[in-house]
């Protein structure tokens, strides 16, 4: 006897319900871990204050005060670094056997990873708000209004989300929290510092400038800065969008395949 297939809308609703359940589980786990909440709130304030104090009087940033130049960079830097938290949490689940239990349930496997990265996306949104609050306390003033500021924050978060997926793949590859914590910063430190994050690219050696100008962190920082303060927007925004779409497609595919191959 042939079993009728589920209507597509039912399957779609079940998939969304699976994602919602996994997201809720991970959000509650974050909320019930006070040290993670504390680090989420304190680390951006430390970054903003430290960089403003150390570099504020020694870097020329044209017509912008250094704090106004800095905040777009810290928004993107915080978003990119956030992926390491994803990898650590995922490998902890892996070692505790949680992922094996999820894979044995009637839940779509991709929903497990989407729920993980969605929870981290929500946490990153809170962290980004803390960055802006710290900036305002130190004199940061956006020049293009609140709507542009929200758009800039969302763009930084979108780039950060690609790194959530990159570090999901890395966590599934290394399978150890200590290993991903140690190795996780190596690939992103050059991206963050060889960029317009904390200083103009023009200050870098000539041979390094072409590399710095077109990598994903620089074009996203430039687009965020243009959204917040005005200036040339079209080129960095288009380049940033292309990087985000391409990286998201690449890392989510690799992460999903790695999850499917777990033994």
PDB file of C-alpha atoms in Angstrom, residues 13-218:
ATOM      1  CA  UNK A  13       6.468  23.797   8.932  1.00  0.00           C
ATOM      2  CA  UNK A  14       8.089  20.791  10.591  1.00  0.00           C
ATOM      3  CA  UNK A  15      11.512  21.923   9.394  1.00  0.00           C
ATOM      4  CA  UNK A  16      10.914  25.400  10.845  1.00  0.00           C
ATOM      5  CA  UNK A  17       9.700  23.831  14.091  1.00  0.00           C
ATOM      6  CA  UNK A  18      12.894  21.751  14.272  1.00  0.00           C
ATOM      7  CA  UNK A  19      15.003  24.886  13.760  1.00  0.00           C
ATOM      8  CA  UNK A  20      13.014  26.774  16.405  1.00  0.00           C
ATOM      9  CA  UNK A  21      13.446  23.948  18.924  1.00  0.00           C
ATOM     10  CA  UNK A  22      17.198  23.735  18.331  1.00  0.00           C
ATOM     11  CA  UNK A  23      17.562  27.504  18.486  1.00  0.00           C
ATOM     12  CA  UNK A  24      15.638  27.669  21.765  1.00  0.00           C
ATOM     13  CA  UNK A  25      17.764  24.904  23.239  1.00  0.00           C
ATOM     14  CA  UNK A  26      20.991  26.728  22.384  1.00  0.00           C
ATOM     15  CA  UNK A  27      19.733  30.144  23.519  1.00  0.00           C
ATOM     16  CA  UNK A  28      18.719  28.675  26.886  1.00  0.00           C
ATOM     17  CA  UNK A  29      22.128  27.058  27.184  1.00  0.00           C
ATOM     18  CA  UNK A  30      23.829  30.404  26.608  1.00  0.00           C
ATOM     19  CA  UNK A  31      21.518  32.176  29.047  1.00  0.00           C
ATOM     20  CA  UNK A  32      22.138  29.565  31.743  1.00  0.00           C
ATOM     21  CA  UNK A  33      25.926  29.958  31.463  1.00  0.00           C
ATOM     22  CA  UNK A  34      26.690  33.199  33.360  1.00  0.00           C
ATOM     23  CA  UNK A  35      30.342  33.376  32.302  1.00  0.00           C
ATOM     24  CA  UNK A  36      29.320  33.416  28.613  1.00  0.00           C
ATOM     25  CA  UNK A  37      26.806  36.184  29.263  1.00  0.00           C
ATOM     26  CA  UNK A  38      29.408  38.187  31.194  1.00  0.00           C
ATOM     27  CA  UNK A  39      32.039  37.833  28.481  1.00  0.00           C
ATOM     28  CA  UNK A  40      29.449  38.773  25.855  1.00  0.00           C
ATOM     29  CA  UNK A  41      28.744  42.011  27.715  1.00  0.00           C
ATOM     30  CA  UNK A  42      32.246  42.922  28.884  1.00  0.00           C
ATOM     31  CA  UNK A  43      34.552  42.008  25.990  1.00  0.00           C
ATOM     32  CA  UNK A  44      33.187  44.619  23.525  1.00  0.00           C
ATOM     33  CA  UNK A  45      33.511  47.375  26.130  1.00  0.00           C
ATOM     34  CA  UNK A  46      37.137  46.394  26.771  1.00  0.00           C
ATOM     35  CA  UNK A  47      37.931  46.343  23.040  1.00  0.00           C
ATOM     36  CA  UNK A  48      36.375  49.743  22.403  1.00  0.00           C
ATOM     37  CA  UNK A  49      37.973  51.414  25.416  1.00  0.00           C
ATOM     38  CA  UNK A  50      41.387  49.834  24.884  1.00  0.00           C
ATOM     39  CA  UNK A  51      41.698  50.639  21.198  1.00  0.00           C
ATOM     40  CA  UNK A  52      40.385  54.166  21.662  1.00  0.00           C
ATOM     41  CA  UNK A  53      42.868  54.883  24.441  1.00  0.00           C
ATOM     42  CA  UNK A  54      45.879  53.182  22.826  1.00  0.00           C
ATOM     43  CA  UNK A  55      45.422  54.219  19.191  1.00  0.00           C
ATOM     44  CA  UNK A  56      43.168  57.278  19.430  1.00  0.00           C
ATOM     45  CA  UNK A  57      45.964  59.826  19.617  1.00  0.00           C
ATOM     46  CA  UNK A  58      48.411  58.227  17.186  1.00  0.00           C
ATOM     47  CA  UNK A  59      46.381  57.341  14.063  1.00  0.00           C
ATOM     48  CA  UNK A  60      45.239  59.916  11.534  1.00  0.00           C
ATOM     49  CA  UNK A  61      41.728  59.216  10.288  1.00  0.00           C
ATOM     50  CA  UNK A  62      40.953  62.306   8.217  1.00  0.00           C
ATOM     51  CA  UNK A  63      37.805  64.198   9.136  1.00  0.00           C
ATOM     52  CA  UNK A  64      36.574  61.520  11.551  1.00  0.00           C
ATOM     53  CA  UNK A  65      37.412  61.408  15.228  1.00  0.00           C
ATOM     54  CA  UNK A  66      39.118  58.129  16.027  1.00  0.00           C
ATOM     55  CA  UNK A  67      36.166  56.808  18.042  1.00  0.00           C
ATOM     56  CA  UNK A  68      33.892  57.380  15.025  1.00  0.00           C
ATOM     57  CA  UNK A  69      36.424  55.595  12.804  1.00  0.00           C
ATOM     58  CA  UNK A  70      36.860  52.794  15.343  1.00  0.00           C
ATOM     59  CA  UNK A  71      33.278  51.700  16.089  1.00  0.00           C
ATOM     60  CA  UNK A  72      32.528  50.339  12.576  1.00  0.00           C
ATOM     61  CA  UNK A  73      35.758  48.341  12.766  1.00  0.00           C
ATOM     62  CA  UNK A  74      34.968  46.934  16.203  1.00  0.00           C
ATOM     63  CA  UNK A  75      31.457  45.982  15.052  1.00  0.00           C
ATOM     64  CA  UNK A  76      32.943  43.866  12.265  1.00  0.00           C
ATOM     65  CA  UNK A  77      35.851  42.567  14.364  1.00  0.00           C
ATOM     66  CA  UNK A  78      33.465  41.427  17.110  1.00  0.00           C
ATOM     67  CA  UNK A  79      31.231  39.728  14.548  1.00  0.00           C
ATOM     68  CA  UNK A  80      34.134  37.859  12.945  1.00  0.00           C
ATOM     69  CA  UNK A  81      35.607  36.708  16.263  1.00  0.00           C
ATOM     70  CA  UNK A  82      32.214  35.443  17.446  1.00  0.00           C
ATOM     71  CA  UNK A  83      32.530  32.317  15.326  1.00  0.00           C
ATOM     72  CA  UNK A  84      35.024  30.801  17.770  1.00  0.00           C
ATOM     73  CA  UNK A  85      32.230  30.590  20.364  1.00  0.00           C
ATOM     74  CA  UNK A  86      30.193  28.560  17.878  1.00  0.00           C
ATOM     75  CA  UNK A  87      33.017  26.075  17.381  1.00  0.00           C
ATOM     76  CA  UNK A  88      33.654  25.667  21.103  1.00  0.00           C
ATOM     77  CA  UNK A  89      29.968  25.086  21.927  1.00  0.00           C
ATOM     78  CA  UNK A  90      29.574  22.639  19.053  1.00  0.00           C
ATOM     79  CA  UNK A  91      32.607  20.559  20.042  1.00  0.00           C
ATOM     80  CA  UNK A  92      31.360  20.455  23.632  1.00  0.00           C
ATOM     81  CA  UNK A  93      28.053  19.069  22.362  1.00  0.00           C
ATOM     82  CA  UNK A  94      29.971  16.585  20.269  1.00  0.00           C
ATOM     83  CA  UNK A  95      32.029  15.327  23.214  1.00  0.00           C
ATOM     84  CA  UNK A  96      28.962  15.078  25.457  1.00  0.00           C
ATOM     85  CA  UNK A  97      27.148  12.986  22.877  1.00  0.00           C
ATOM     86  CA  UNK A  98      24.415  15.572  22.285  1.00  0.00           C
ATOM     87  CA  UNK A  99      24.977  15.661  18.531  1.00  0.00           C
ATOM     88  CA  UNK A 100      24.717  11.870  18.321  1.00  0.00           C
ATOM     89  CA  UNK A 101      21.362  12.037  20.113  1.00  0.00           C
ATOM     90  CA  UNK A 102      20.130  14.761  17.771  1.00  0.00           C
ATOM     91  CA  UNK A 103      21.180  12.714  14.740  1.00  0.00           C
ATOM     92  CA  UNK A 104      19.142   9.750  16.029  1.00  0.00           C
ATOM     93  CA  UNK A 105      15.971  11.835  16.401  1.00  0.00           C
ATOM     94  CA  UNK A 106      13.428  12.413  13.589  1.00  0.00           C
ATOM     95  CA  UNK A 107      14.883  15.877  13.063  1.00  0.00           C
ATOM     96  CA  UNK A 108      16.438  17.149   9.880  1.00  0.00           C
ATOM     97  CA  UNK A 109      20.185  17.230  10.380  1.00  0.00           C
ATOM     98  CA  UNK A 110      20.554  20.661   8.842  1.00  0.00           C
ATOM     99  CA  UNK A 111      18.110  21.994  11.465  1.00  0.00           C
ATOM    100  CA  UNK A 112      20.616  21.068  14.196  1.00  0.00           C
ATOM    101  CA  UNK A 113      23.307  23.267  12.646  1.00  0.00           C
ATOM    102  CA  UNK A 114      20.915  26.066  11.687  1.00  0.00           C
ATOM    103  CA  UNK A 115      19.616  26.135  15.256  1.00  0.00           C
ATOM    104  CA  UNK A 116      23.179  26.370  16.567  1.00  0.00           C
ATOM    105  CA  UNK A 117      24.160  29.234  14.261  1.00  0.00           C
ATOM    106  CA  UNK A 118      20.840  31.056  14.709  1.00  0.00           C
ATOM    107  CA  UNK A 119      21.301  31.114  18.488  1.00  0.00           C
ATOM    108  CA  UNK A 120      24.791  32.523  17.990  1.00  0.00           C
ATOM    109  CA  UNK A 121      23.376  35.067  15.561  1.00  0.00           C
ATOM    110  CA  UNK A 122      20.993  36.303  18.266  1.00  0.00           C
ATOM    111  CA  UNK A 123      23.839  36.501  20.781  1.00  0.00           C
ATOM    112  CA  UNK A 124      25.904  38.468  18.273  1.00  0.00           C
ATOM    113  CA  UNK A 125      23.053  40.953  17.898  1.00  0.00           C
ATOM    114  CA  UNK A 126      23.192  41.644  21.637  1.00  0.00           C
ATOM    115  CA  UNK A 127      26.986  41.956  21.517  1.00  0.00           C
ATOM    116  CA  UNK A 128      26.739  44.455  18.660  1.00  0.00           C
ATOM    117  CA  UNK A 129      24.351  46.605  20.690  1.00  0.00           C
ATOM    118  CA  UNK A 130      26.871  46.574  23.543  1.00  0.00           C
ATOM    119  CA  UNK A 131      29.595  47.762  21.131  1.00  0.00           C
ATOM    120  CA  UNK A 132      27.413  50.683  20.078  1.00  0.00           C
ATOM    121  CA  UNK A 133      26.538  51.517  23.683  1.00  0.00           C
ATOM    122  CA  UNK A 134      30.215  51.552  24.662  1.00  0.00           C
ATOM    123  CA  UNK A 135      30.961  53.751  21.651  1.00  0.00           C
ATOM    124  CA  UNK A 136      28.266  56.253  22.580  1.00  0.00           C
ATOM    125  CA  UNK A 137      29.697  56.495  26.102  1.00  0.00           C
ATOM    126  CA  UNK A 138      33.109  57.376  24.618  1.00  0.00           C
ATOM    127  CA  UNK A 139      31.765  59.984  22.200  1.00  0.00           C
ATOM    128  CA  UNK A 140      30.792  58.000  19.105  1.00  0.00           C
ATOM    129  CA  UNK A 141      28.210  59.874  17.041  1.00  0.00           C
ATOM    130  CA  UNK A 142      26.781  58.412  13.778  1.00  0.00           C
ATOM    131  CA  UNK A 143      26.305  60.958  11.033  1.00  0.00           C
ATOM    132  CA  UNK A 144      23.634  59.277   8.904  1.00  0.00           C
ATOM    133  CA  UNK A 145      20.836  58.597  11.379  1.00  0.00           C
ATOM    134  CA  UNK A 146      19.402  55.557  13.186  1.00  0.00           C
ATOM    135  CA  UNK A 147      18.151  53.660  10.119  1.00  0.00           C
ATOM    136  CA  UNK A 148      21.600  53.692   8.512  1.00  0.00           C
ATOM    137  CA  UNK A 149      23.135  52.694  11.839  1.00  0.00           C
ATOM    138  CA  UNK A 150      20.820  49.664  12.094  1.00  0.00           C
ATOM    139  CA  UNK A 151      21.655  48.721   8.507  1.00  0.00           C
ATOM    140  CA  UNK A 152      25.373  48.970   9.282  1.00  0.00           C
ATOM    141  CA  UNK A 153      25.003  46.747  12.337  1.00  0.00           C
ATOM    142  CA  UNK A 154      23.038  44.159  10.351  1.00  0.00           C
ATOM    143  CA  UNK A 155      25.705  44.114   7.640  1.00  0.00           C
ATOM    144  CA  UNK A 156      28.426  43.434  10.221  1.00  0.00           C
ATOM    145  CA  UNK A 157      26.278  40.687  11.750  1.00  0.00           C
ATOM    146  CA  UNK A 158      25.717  39.137   8.306  1.00  0.00           C
ATOM    147  CA  UNK A 159      29.471  38.820   7.780  1.00  0.00           C
ATOM    148  CA  UNK A 160      29.807  37.399  11.282  1.00  0.00           C
ATOM    149  CA  UNK A 161      27.186  34.777  10.443  1.00  0.00           C
ATOM    150  CA  UNK A 162      29.373  33.444   7.632  1.00  0.00           C
ATOM    151  CA  UNK A 163      32.073  32.858  10.255  1.00  0.00           C
ATOM    152  CA  UNK A 164      29.576  31.058  12.486  1.00  0.00           C
ATOM    153  CA  UNK A 165      29.282  28.534   9.663  1.00  0.00           C
ATOM    154  CA  UNK A 166      33.036  28.509   9.010  1.00  0.00           C
ATOM    155  CA  UNK A 167      33.690  27.660  12.633  1.00  0.00           C
ATOM    156  CA  UNK A 168      30.878  25.118  12.667  1.00  0.00           C
ATOM    157  CA  UNK A 169      32.812  23.297   9.959  1.00  0.00           C
ATOM    158  CA  UNK A 170      36.087  23.751  11.880  1.00  0.00           C
ATOM    159  CA  UNK A 171      34.513  22.401  15.068  1.00  0.00           C
ATOM    160  CA  UNK A 172      33.200  19.327  13.274  1.00  0.00           C
ATOM    161  CA  UNK A 173      36.641  18.849  11.698  1.00  0.00           C
ATOM    162  CA  UNK A 174      38.742  19.172  14.879  1.00  0.00           C
ATOM    163  CA  UNK A 175      36.134  17.797  17.340  1.00  0.00           C
ATOM    164  CA  UNK A 176      37.919  19.217  20.381  1.00  0.00           C
ATOM    165  CA  UNK A 177      37.157  22.473  22.283  1.00  0.00           C
ATOM    166  CA  UNK A 178      40.801  23.116  23.203  1.00  0.00           C
ATOM    167  CA  UNK A 179      41.939  22.557  19.623  1.00  0.00           C
ATOM    168  CA  UNK A 180      39.367  24.909  18.096  1.00  0.00           C
ATOM    169  CA  UNK A 181      40.051  27.559  20.738  1.00  0.00           C
ATOM    170  CA  UNK A 182      43.783  27.382  20.009  1.00  0.00           C
ATOM    171  CA  UNK A 183      43.535  27.149  16.232  1.00  0.00           C
ATOM    172  CA  UNK A 184      40.445  29.294  15.786  1.00  0.00           C
ATOM    173  CA  UNK A 185      42.115  32.677  15.989  1.00  0.00           C
ATOM    174  CA  UNK A 186      44.963  31.945  13.573  1.00  0.00           C
ATOM    175  CA  UNK A 187      43.000  32.355  10.319  1.00  0.00           C
ATOM    176  CA  UNK A 188      41.016  35.406  11.429  1.00  0.00           C
ATOM    177  CA  UNK A 189      43.749  37.514  13.052  1.00  0.00           C
ATOM    178  CA  UNK A 190      45.338  38.392   9.670  1.00  0.00           C
ATOM    179  CA  UNK A 191      41.887  39.132   8.220  1.00  0.00           C
ATOM    180  CA  UNK A 192      41.043  41.527  11.051  1.00  0.00           C
ATOM    181  CA  UNK A 193      44.367  43.314  11.369  1.00  0.00           C
ATOM    182  CA  UNK A 194      45.378  43.410   7.685  1.00  0.00           C
ATOM    183  CA  UNK A 195      42.273  45.498   7.032  1.00  0.00           C
ATOM    184  CA  UNK A 196      40.810  48.941   7.597  1.00  0.00           C
ATOM    185  CA  UNK A 197      39.471  47.773  10.964  1.00  0.00           C
ATOM    186  CA  UNK A 198      41.600  49.913  13.263  1.00  0.00           C
ATOM    187  CA  UNK A 199      43.645  52.066  10.876  1.00  0.00           C
ATOM    188  CA  UNK A 200      43.386  53.230   7.247  1.00  0.00           C
ATOM    189  CA  UNK A 201      44.788  50.829   4.663  1.00  0.00           C
ATOM    190  CA  UNK A 202      46.897  53.724   3.302  1.00  0.00           C
ATOM    191  CA  UNK A 203      49.131  53.386   6.384  1.00  0.00           C
ATOM    192  CA  UNK A 204      50.176  49.857   5.369  1.00  0.00           C
ATOM    193  CA  UNK A 205      53.166  48.932   3.172  1.00  0.00           C
ATOM    194  CA  UNK A 206      52.460  49.365  -0.531  1.00  0.00           C
ATOM    195  CA  UNK A 207      52.746  45.665  -1.368  1.00  0.00           C
ATOM    196  CA  UNK A 208      50.153  44.812   1.297  1.00  0.00           C
ATOM    197  CA  UNK A 209      47.539  47.402   0.396  1.00  0.00           C
ATOM    198  CA  UNK A 210      45.986  45.578  -2.622  1.00  0.00           C
ATOM    199  CA  UNK A 211      45.468  42.480  -0.461  1.00  0.00           C
ATOM    200  CA  UNK A 212      43.996  44.474   2.399  1.00  0.00           C
ATOM    201  CA  UNK A 213      41.693  46.566   0.216  1.00  0.00           C
ATOM    202  CA  UNK A 214      39.687  43.697  -1.278  1.00  0.00           C
ATOM    203  CA  UNK A 215      39.439  41.106   1.467  1.00  0.00           C
ATOM    204  CA  UNK A 216      36.022  40.572   3.108  1.00  0.00           C
ATOM    205  CA  UNK A 217      36.731  42.331   6.407  1.00  0.00           C
ATOM    206  CA  UNK A 218      37.990  45.527   4.767  1.00  0.00           C
TER     207      UNK A 218
END
